[in-house]
PDB file of C-alpha atoms in Angstrom:
ATOM      1  CA  UNK A   1      58.781  96.477  63.758  1.00  0.00           C
ATOM      2  CA  UNK A   2      59.863  95.524  60.266  1.00  0.00           C
ATOM      3  CA  UNK A   3      58.515  93.241  57.589  1.00  0.00           C
ATOM      4  CA  UNK A   4      59.230  89.536  57.642  1.00  0.00           C
ATOM      5  CA  UNK A   5      60.634  88.679  54.180  1.00  0.00           C
ATOM      6  CA  UNK A   6      60.145  84.945  54.688  1.00  0.00           C
ATOM      7  CA  UNK A   7      56.419  85.023  55.387  1.00  0.00           C
ATOM      8  CA  UNK A   8      55.790  88.066  53.229  1.00  0.00           C
ATOM      9  CA  UNK A   9      54.034  90.033  55.957  1.00  0.00           C
ATOM     10  CA  UNK A  10      54.674  93.753  56.045  1.00  0.00           C
ATOM     11  CA  UNK A  11      54.012  96.602  58.424  1.00  0.00           C
ATOM     12  CA  UNK A  12      54.944  99.375  56.057  1.00  0.00           C
ATOM     13  CA  UNK A  13      55.226 100.096  52.380  1.00  0.00           C
ATOM     14  CA  UNK A  14      55.343  97.036  50.183  1.00  0.00           C
ATOM     15  CA  UNK A  15      58.896  96.332  49.147  1.00  0.00           C
ATOM     16  CA  UNK A  16      59.824  93.432  46.890  1.00  0.00           C
ATOM     17  CA  UNK A  17      62.737  91.318  48.022  1.00  0.00           C
ATOM     18  CA  UNK A  18      64.802  89.396  45.503  1.00  0.00           C
ATOM     19  CA  UNK A  19      65.272  86.051  47.252  1.00  0.00           C
ATOM     20  CA  UNK A  20      67.512  84.637  44.525  1.00  0.00           C
ATOM     21  CA  UNK A  21      70.639  85.944  46.245  1.00  0.00           C
ATOM     22  CA  UNK A  22      69.601  84.117  49.428  1.00  0.00           C
ATOM     23  CA  UNK A  23      68.585  80.843  47.759  1.00  0.00           C
ATOM     24  CA  UNK A  24      70.681  77.676  47.887  1.00  0.00           C
ATOM     25  CA  UNK A  25      69.761  75.709  44.788  1.00  0.00           C
ATOM     26  CA  UNK A  26      72.374  73.001  44.233  1.00  0.00           C
ATOM     27  CA  UNK A  27      72.057  69.638  46.017  1.00  0.00           C
ATOM     28  CA  UNK A  28      75.505  70.027  47.611  1.00  0.00           C
ATOM     29  CA  UNK A  29      74.699  73.497  49.016  1.00  0.00           C
ATOM     30  CA  UNK A  30      71.319  72.352  50.299  1.00  0.00           C
ATOM     31  CA  UNK A  31      72.700  69.210  51.933  1.00  0.00           C
ATOM     32  CA  UNK A  32      75.639  71.060  53.504  1.00  0.00           C
ATOM     33  CA  UNK A  33      73.442  73.743  55.079  1.00  0.00           C
ATOM     34  CA  UNK A  34      70.875  71.249  56.371  1.00  0.00           C
ATOM     35  CA  UNK A  35      73.649  69.020  57.737  1.00  0.00           C
ATOM     36  CA  UNK A  36      74.985  71.991  59.689  1.00  0.00           C
ATOM     37  CA  UNK A  37      71.536  72.556  61.187  1.00  0.00           C
ATOM     38  CA  UNK A  38      71.200  68.849  62.023  1.00  0.00           C
ATOM     39  CA  UNK A  39      74.588  68.772  63.784  1.00  0.00           C
ATOM     40  CA  UNK A  40      73.702  71.849  65.843  1.00  0.00           C
ATOM     41  CA  UNK A  41      70.535  70.230  67.204  1.00  0.00           C
ATOM     42  CA  UNK A  42      68.571  73.340  66.242  1.00  0.00           C
ATOM     43  CA  UNK A  43      64.812  73.010  66.689  1.00  0.00           C
ATOM     44  CA  UNK A  44      62.806  73.472  63.495  1.00  0.00           C
ATOM     45  CA  UNK A  45      59.106  74.097  62.946  1.00  0.00           C
ATOM     46  CA  UNK A  46      57.270  72.142  60.269  1.00  0.00           C
ATOM     47  CA  UNK A  47      53.980  73.643  59.098  1.00  0.00           C
ATOM     48  CA  UNK A  48      51.643  71.100  57.512  1.00  0.00           C
ATOM     49  CA  UNK A  49      48.000  70.700  56.559  1.00  0.00           C
ATOM     50  CA  UNK A  50      48.026  74.006  54.620  1.00  0.00           C
ATOM     51  CA  UNK A  51      49.520  75.802  57.601  1.00  0.00           C
ATOM     52  CA  UNK A  52      46.776  74.686  59.992  1.00  0.00           C
ATOM     53  CA  UNK A  53      49.062  72.496  62.100  1.00  0.00           C
ATOM     54  CA  UNK A  54      52.724  72.539  63.041  1.00  0.00           C
ATOM     55  CA  UNK A  55      55.227  70.379  64.825  1.00  0.00           C
ATOM     56  CA  UNK A  56      58.498  71.216  66.593  1.00  0.00           C
ATOM     57  CA  UNK A  57      61.210  68.757  65.680  1.00  0.00           C
ATOM     58  CA  UNK A  58      64.872  68.355  64.733  1.00  0.00           C
ATOM     59  CA  UNK A  59      66.734  67.330  61.612  1.00  0.00           C
ATOM     60  CA  UNK A  60      68.323  63.954  62.301  1.00  0.00           C
ATOM     61  CA  UNK A  61      69.965  62.850  59.060  1.00  0.00           C
ATOM     62  CA  UNK A  62      70.814  64.397  55.707  1.00  0.00           C
ATOM     63  CA  UNK A  63      71.658  61.914  52.956  1.00  0.00           C
ATOM     64  CA  UNK A  64      72.877  63.623  49.801  1.00  0.00           C
ATOM     65  CA  UNK A  65      73.420  60.343  47.948  1.00  0.00           C
ATOM     66  CA  UNK A  66      69.871  59.122  48.600  1.00  0.00           C
ATOM     67  CA  UNK A  67      68.406  62.610  48.391  1.00  0.00           C
ATOM     68  CA  UNK A  68      66.588  62.292  51.701  1.00  0.00           C
ATOM     69  CA  UNK A  69      66.145  64.188  54.942  1.00  0.00           C
ATOM     70  CA  UNK A  70      65.060  62.566  58.230  1.00  0.00           C
ATOM     71  CA  UNK A  71      63.250  64.499  60.961  1.00  0.00           C
ATOM     72  CA  UNK A  72      62.490  63.464  64.527  1.00  0.00           C
ATOM     73  CA  UNK A  73      59.094  61.985  65.364  1.00  0.00           C
ATOM     74  CA  UNK A  74      56.696  64.261  67.234  1.00  0.00           C
ATOM     75  CA  UNK A  75      55.121  63.681  70.622  1.00  0.00           C
ATOM     76  CA  UNK A  76      51.512  64.189  69.529  1.00  0.00           C
ATOM     77  CA  UNK A  77      50.057  61.281  67.510  1.00  0.00           C
ATOM     78  CA  UNK A  78      47.346  63.403  65.864  1.00  0.00           C
ATOM     79  CA  UNK A  79      49.842  66.012  64.653  1.00  0.00           C
ATOM     80  CA  UNK A  80      52.153  63.272  63.388  1.00  0.00           C
ATOM     81  CA  UNK A  81      49.319  61.798  61.315  1.00  0.00           C
ATOM     82  CA  UNK A  82      48.418  65.236  59.917  1.00  0.00           C
ATOM     83  CA  UNK A  83      52.018  65.719  58.829  1.00  0.00           C
ATOM     84  CA  UNK A  84      52.088  62.304  57.154  1.00  0.00           C
ATOM     85  CA  UNK A  85      48.882  63.154  55.275  1.00  0.00           C
ATOM     86  CA  UNK A  86      50.074  66.609  54.149  1.00  0.00           C
ATOM     87  CA  UNK A  87      51.437  66.783  50.609  1.00  0.00           C
ATOM     88  CA  UNK A  88      53.231  70.118  51.110  1.00  0.00           C
ATOM     89  CA  UNK A  89      55.111  71.158  54.236  1.00  0.00           C
ATOM     90  CA  UNK A  90      57.101  74.265  55.123  1.00  0.00           C
ATOM     91  CA  UNK A  91      60.113  73.960  57.412  1.00  0.00           C
ATOM     92  CA  UNK A  92      61.402  77.068  59.219  1.00  0.00           C
ATOM     93  CA  UNK A  93      64.218  77.678  61.700  1.00  0.00           C
ATOM     94  CA  UNK A  94      66.710  80.395  62.638  1.00  0.00           C
ATOM     95  CA  UNK A  95      70.155  78.949  63.404  1.00  0.00           C
ATOM     96  CA  UNK A  96      72.512  81.695  64.610  1.00  0.00           C
ATOM     97  CA  UNK A  97      69.954  84.324  63.633  1.00  0.00           C
ATOM     98  CA  UNK A  98      69.908  83.253  59.988  1.00  0.00           C
ATOM     99  CA  UNK A  99      66.356  82.412  59.021  1.00  0.00           C
ATOM    100  CA  UNK A 100      66.134  79.231  56.970  1.00  0.00           C
ATOM    101  CA  UNK A 101      63.044  78.049  55.119  1.00  0.00           C
ATOM    102  CA  UNK A 102      62.312  75.294  52.650  1.00  0.00           C
ATOM    103  CA  UNK A 103      59.377  73.310  51.294  1.00  0.00           C
ATOM    104  CA  UNK A 104      59.128  69.531  51.302  1.00  0.00           C
ATOM    105  CA  UNK A 105      56.731  67.073  49.776  1.00  0.00           C
ATOM    106  CA  UNK A 106      54.797  64.409  51.657  1.00  0.00           C
ATOM    107  CA  UNK A 107      56.583  62.829  54.602  1.00  0.00           C
ATOM    108  CA  UNK A 108      57.018  59.090  55.021  1.00  0.00           C
ATOM    109  CA  UNK A 109      57.254  57.175  58.269  1.00  0.00           C
ATOM    110  CA  UNK A 110      60.549  55.314  58.689  1.00  0.00           C
ATOM    111  CA  UNK A 111      61.919  53.271  61.547  1.00  0.00           C
ATOM    112  CA  UNK A 112      65.280  54.126  63.104  1.00  0.00           C
ATOM    113  CA  UNK A 113      67.053  52.311  65.913  1.00  0.00           C
ATOM    114  CA  UNK A 114      65.821  55.071  68.228  1.00  0.00           C
ATOM    115  CA  UNK A 115      62.213  54.781  67.050  1.00  0.00           C
ATOM    116  CA  UNK A 116      59.942  56.161  64.310  1.00  0.00           C
ATOM    117  CA  UNK A 117      60.898  59.237  62.284  1.00  0.00           C
ATOM    118  CA  UNK A 118      59.785  61.264  59.287  1.00  0.00           C
ATOM    119  CA  UNK A 119      61.597  61.026  55.975  1.00  0.00           C
ATOM    120  CA  UNK A 120      61.186  63.516  53.131  1.00  0.00           C
ATOM    121  CA  UNK A 121      62.990  64.145  49.879  1.00  0.00           C
ATOM    122  CA  UNK A 122      65.705  66.775  50.079  1.00  0.00           C
ATOM    123  CA  UNK A 123      64.256  70.131  48.987  1.00  0.00           C
ATOM    124  CA  UNK A 124      65.251  71.563  45.626  1.00  0.00           C
ATOM    125  CA  UNK A 125      65.915  74.940  47.206  1.00  0.00           C
ATOM    126  CA  UNK A 126      66.582  76.400  50.635  1.00  0.00           C
ATOM    127  CA  UNK A 127      66.182  80.077  51.495  1.00  0.00           C
ATOM    128  CA  UNK A 128      68.917  81.199  53.866  1.00  0.00           C
ATOM    129  CA  UNK A 129      68.052  84.733  54.845  1.00  0.00           C
ATOM    130  CA  UNK A 130      69.768  87.121  57.219  1.00  0.00           C
ATOM    131  CA  UNK A 131      66.908  89.259  58.473  1.00  0.00           C
ATOM    132  CA  UNK A 132      69.122  92.297  58.662  1.00  0.00           C
ATOM    133  CA  UNK A 133      72.196  92.693  56.512  1.00  0.00           C
ATOM    134  CA  UNK A 134      74.010  94.747  59.144  1.00  0.00           C
ATOM    135  CA  UNK A 135      76.292  93.426  61.861  1.00  0.00           C
ATOM    136  CA  UNK A 136      74.401  93.331  65.154  1.00  0.00           C
ATOM    137  CA  UNK A 137      76.119  94.217  68.420  1.00  0.00           C
ATOM    138  CA  UNK A 138      74.774  92.862  71.700  1.00  0.00           C
ATOM    139  CA  UNK A 139      74.679  95.489  74.438  1.00  0.00           C
ATOM    140  CA  UNK A 140      75.879  94.937  78.042  1.00  0.00           C
ATOM    141  CA  UNK A 141      73.458  93.136  80.353  1.00  0.00           C
ATOM    142  CA  UNK A 142      74.867  94.398  83.674  1.00  0.00           C
ATOM    143  CA  UNK A 143      74.928  98.042  82.562  1.00  0.00           C
ATOM    144  CA  UNK A 144      72.340  98.129  79.758  1.00  0.00           C
ATOM    145  CA  UNK A 145      71.931 100.796  77.131  1.00  0.00           C
ATOM    146  CA  UNK A 146      68.490 102.347  77.564  1.00  0.00           C
ATOM    147  CA  UNK A 147      66.029 103.389  74.873  1.00  0.00           C
ATOM    148  CA  UNK A 148      63.277 105.798  75.840  1.00  0.00           C
ATOM    149  CA  UNK A 149      59.952 105.432  74.032  1.00  0.00           C
ATOM    150  CA  UNK A 150      58.691 108.998  74.356  1.00  0.00           C
ATOM    151  CA  UNK A 151      55.338 108.475  72.634  1.00  0.00           C
ATOM    152  CA  UNK A 152      54.243 105.514  74.751  1.00  0.00           C
ATOM    153  CA  UNK A 153      50.510 105.980  75.430  1.00  0.00           C
ATOM    154  CA  UNK A 154      50.560 106.696  79.173  1.00  0.00           C
ATOM    155  CA  UNK A 155      54.060 108.011  79.910  1.00  0.00           C
ATOM    156  CA  UNK A 156      57.593 107.677  78.513  1.00  0.00           C
ATOM    157  CA  UNK A 157      58.817 104.087  78.725  1.00  0.00           C
ATOM    158  CA  UNK A 158      62.470 103.131  79.223  1.00  0.00           C
ATOM    159  CA  UNK A 159      63.522  99.768  77.780  1.00  0.00           C
ATOM    160  CA  UNK A 160      66.981  98.126  77.768  1.00  0.00           C
ATOM    161  CA  UNK A 161      68.473  97.240  74.404  1.00  0.00           C
ATOM    162  CA  UNK A 162      69.284  93.618  73.594  1.00  0.00           C
ATOM    163  CA  UNK A 163      71.226  94.399  70.432  1.00  0.00           C
ATOM    164  CA  UNK A 164      71.572  97.174  67.871  1.00  0.00           C
ATOM    165  CA  UNK A 165      72.793  97.685  64.316  1.00  0.00           C
ATOM    166  CA  UNK A 166      72.586 100.239  61.537  1.00  0.00           C
ATOM    167  CA  UNK A 167      69.402  98.517  60.391  1.00  0.00           C
ATOM    168  CA  UNK A 168      67.481  98.293  63.668  1.00  0.00           C
ATOM    169  CA  UNK A 169      67.509  97.178  67.268  1.00  0.00           C
ATOM    170  CA  UNK A 170      65.991  94.669  69.667  1.00  0.00           C
ATOM    171  CA  UNK A 171      64.490  95.706  73.001  1.00  0.00           C
ATOM    172  CA  UNK A 172      63.766  93.768  76.179  1.00  0.00           C
ATOM    173  CA  UNK A 173      60.062  94.017  77.065  1.00  0.00           C
ATOM    174  CA  UNK A 174      58.810  93.666  80.650  1.00  0.00           C
ATOM    175  CA  UNK A 175      56.561  90.825  79.459  1.00  0.00           C
ATOM    176  CA  UNK A 176      55.240  89.337  76.227  1.00  0.00           C
ATOM    177  CA  UNK A 177      51.878  90.950  76.955  1.00  0.00           C
ATOM    178  CA  UNK A 178      53.220  94.512  77.220  1.00  0.00           C
ATOM    179  CA  UNK A 179      50.678  96.688  75.346  1.00  0.00           C
ATOM    180  CA  UNK A 180      51.713  98.745  72.348  1.00  0.00           C
ATOM    181  CA  UNK A 181      54.223  96.271  70.881  1.00  0.00           C
ATOM    182  CA  UNK A 182      52.017  94.171  68.647  1.00  0.00           C
ATOM    183  CA  UNK A 183      53.431  92.913  65.352  1.00  0.00           C
ATOM    184  CA  UNK A 184      53.360  95.747  62.835  1.00  0.00           C
ATOM    185  CA  UNK A 185      53.295  98.504  65.458  1.00  0.00           C
ATOM    186  CA  UNK A 186      55.182 101.710  64.737  1.00  0.00           C
ATOM    187  CA  UNK A 187      56.955 103.844  67.350  1.00  0.00           C
ATOM    188  CA  UNK A 188      57.720 107.207  65.834  1.00  0.00           C
ATOM    189  CA  UNK A 189      59.936 108.812  68.466  1.00  0.00           C
ATOM    190  CA  UNK A 190      62.105 105.903  69.603  1.00  0.00           C
ATOM    191  CA  UNK A 191      64.783 106.299  66.953  1.00  0.00           C
ATOM    192  CA  UNK A 192      65.595 109.945  67.566  1.00  0.00           C
ATOM    193  CA  UNK A 193      65.670 109.511  71.332  1.00  0.00           C
ATOM    194  CA  UNK A 194      67.851 106.405  71.069  1.00  0.00           C
ATOM    195  CA  UNK A 195      70.465 108.471  69.267  1.00  0.00           C
ATOM    196  CA  UNK A 196      70.778 110.602  72.383  1.00  0.00           C
ATOM    197  CA  UNK A 197      71.121 107.620  74.687  1.00  0.00           C
ATOM    198  CA  UNK A 198      73.419 105.327  72.729  1.00  0.00           C
ATOM    199  CA  UNK A 199      77.085 106.252  73.053  1.00  0.00           C
TER     200      UNK A 199
END
């Protein structure tokens, strides 16, 4: 349950993260990375209205020469209008596990052959952040590696691993409402017991 460097939230001791090494700051770098995301069809989330509203969309076009970025029109008219009225918007996505975030100015409505769309100026900077700097290995699905949470409130809980690295691991939960796994939670005995189970 680690801190999220993009949003700045933290579940432990405050640790400063130098984002300069993860920041793309030349127009060519920015356009290339965003073009890759657009070609992949990756969904992105745009937070507008001071973070009060958001829209799920896709990057449609990246024009380095014009310095513009086009995003798909949303399905909710009210949210679309809130985005158009917002003077600062934050775009977030995680293509291939690499968290990408950038800030845009006010969006403009443009008309494409396929219908309306949003157009914004290309951002000056893009943060391209690998959440963990260690190579992550996915574990077998058919014969999963098991992690035992010994200090689970009622009794020990066995959970299959999704992936693991030197910097952490991901576990499959029975459901999203499984108690004891809220953001920021700490499980003190999982690490030592996992060492016994992982071969």
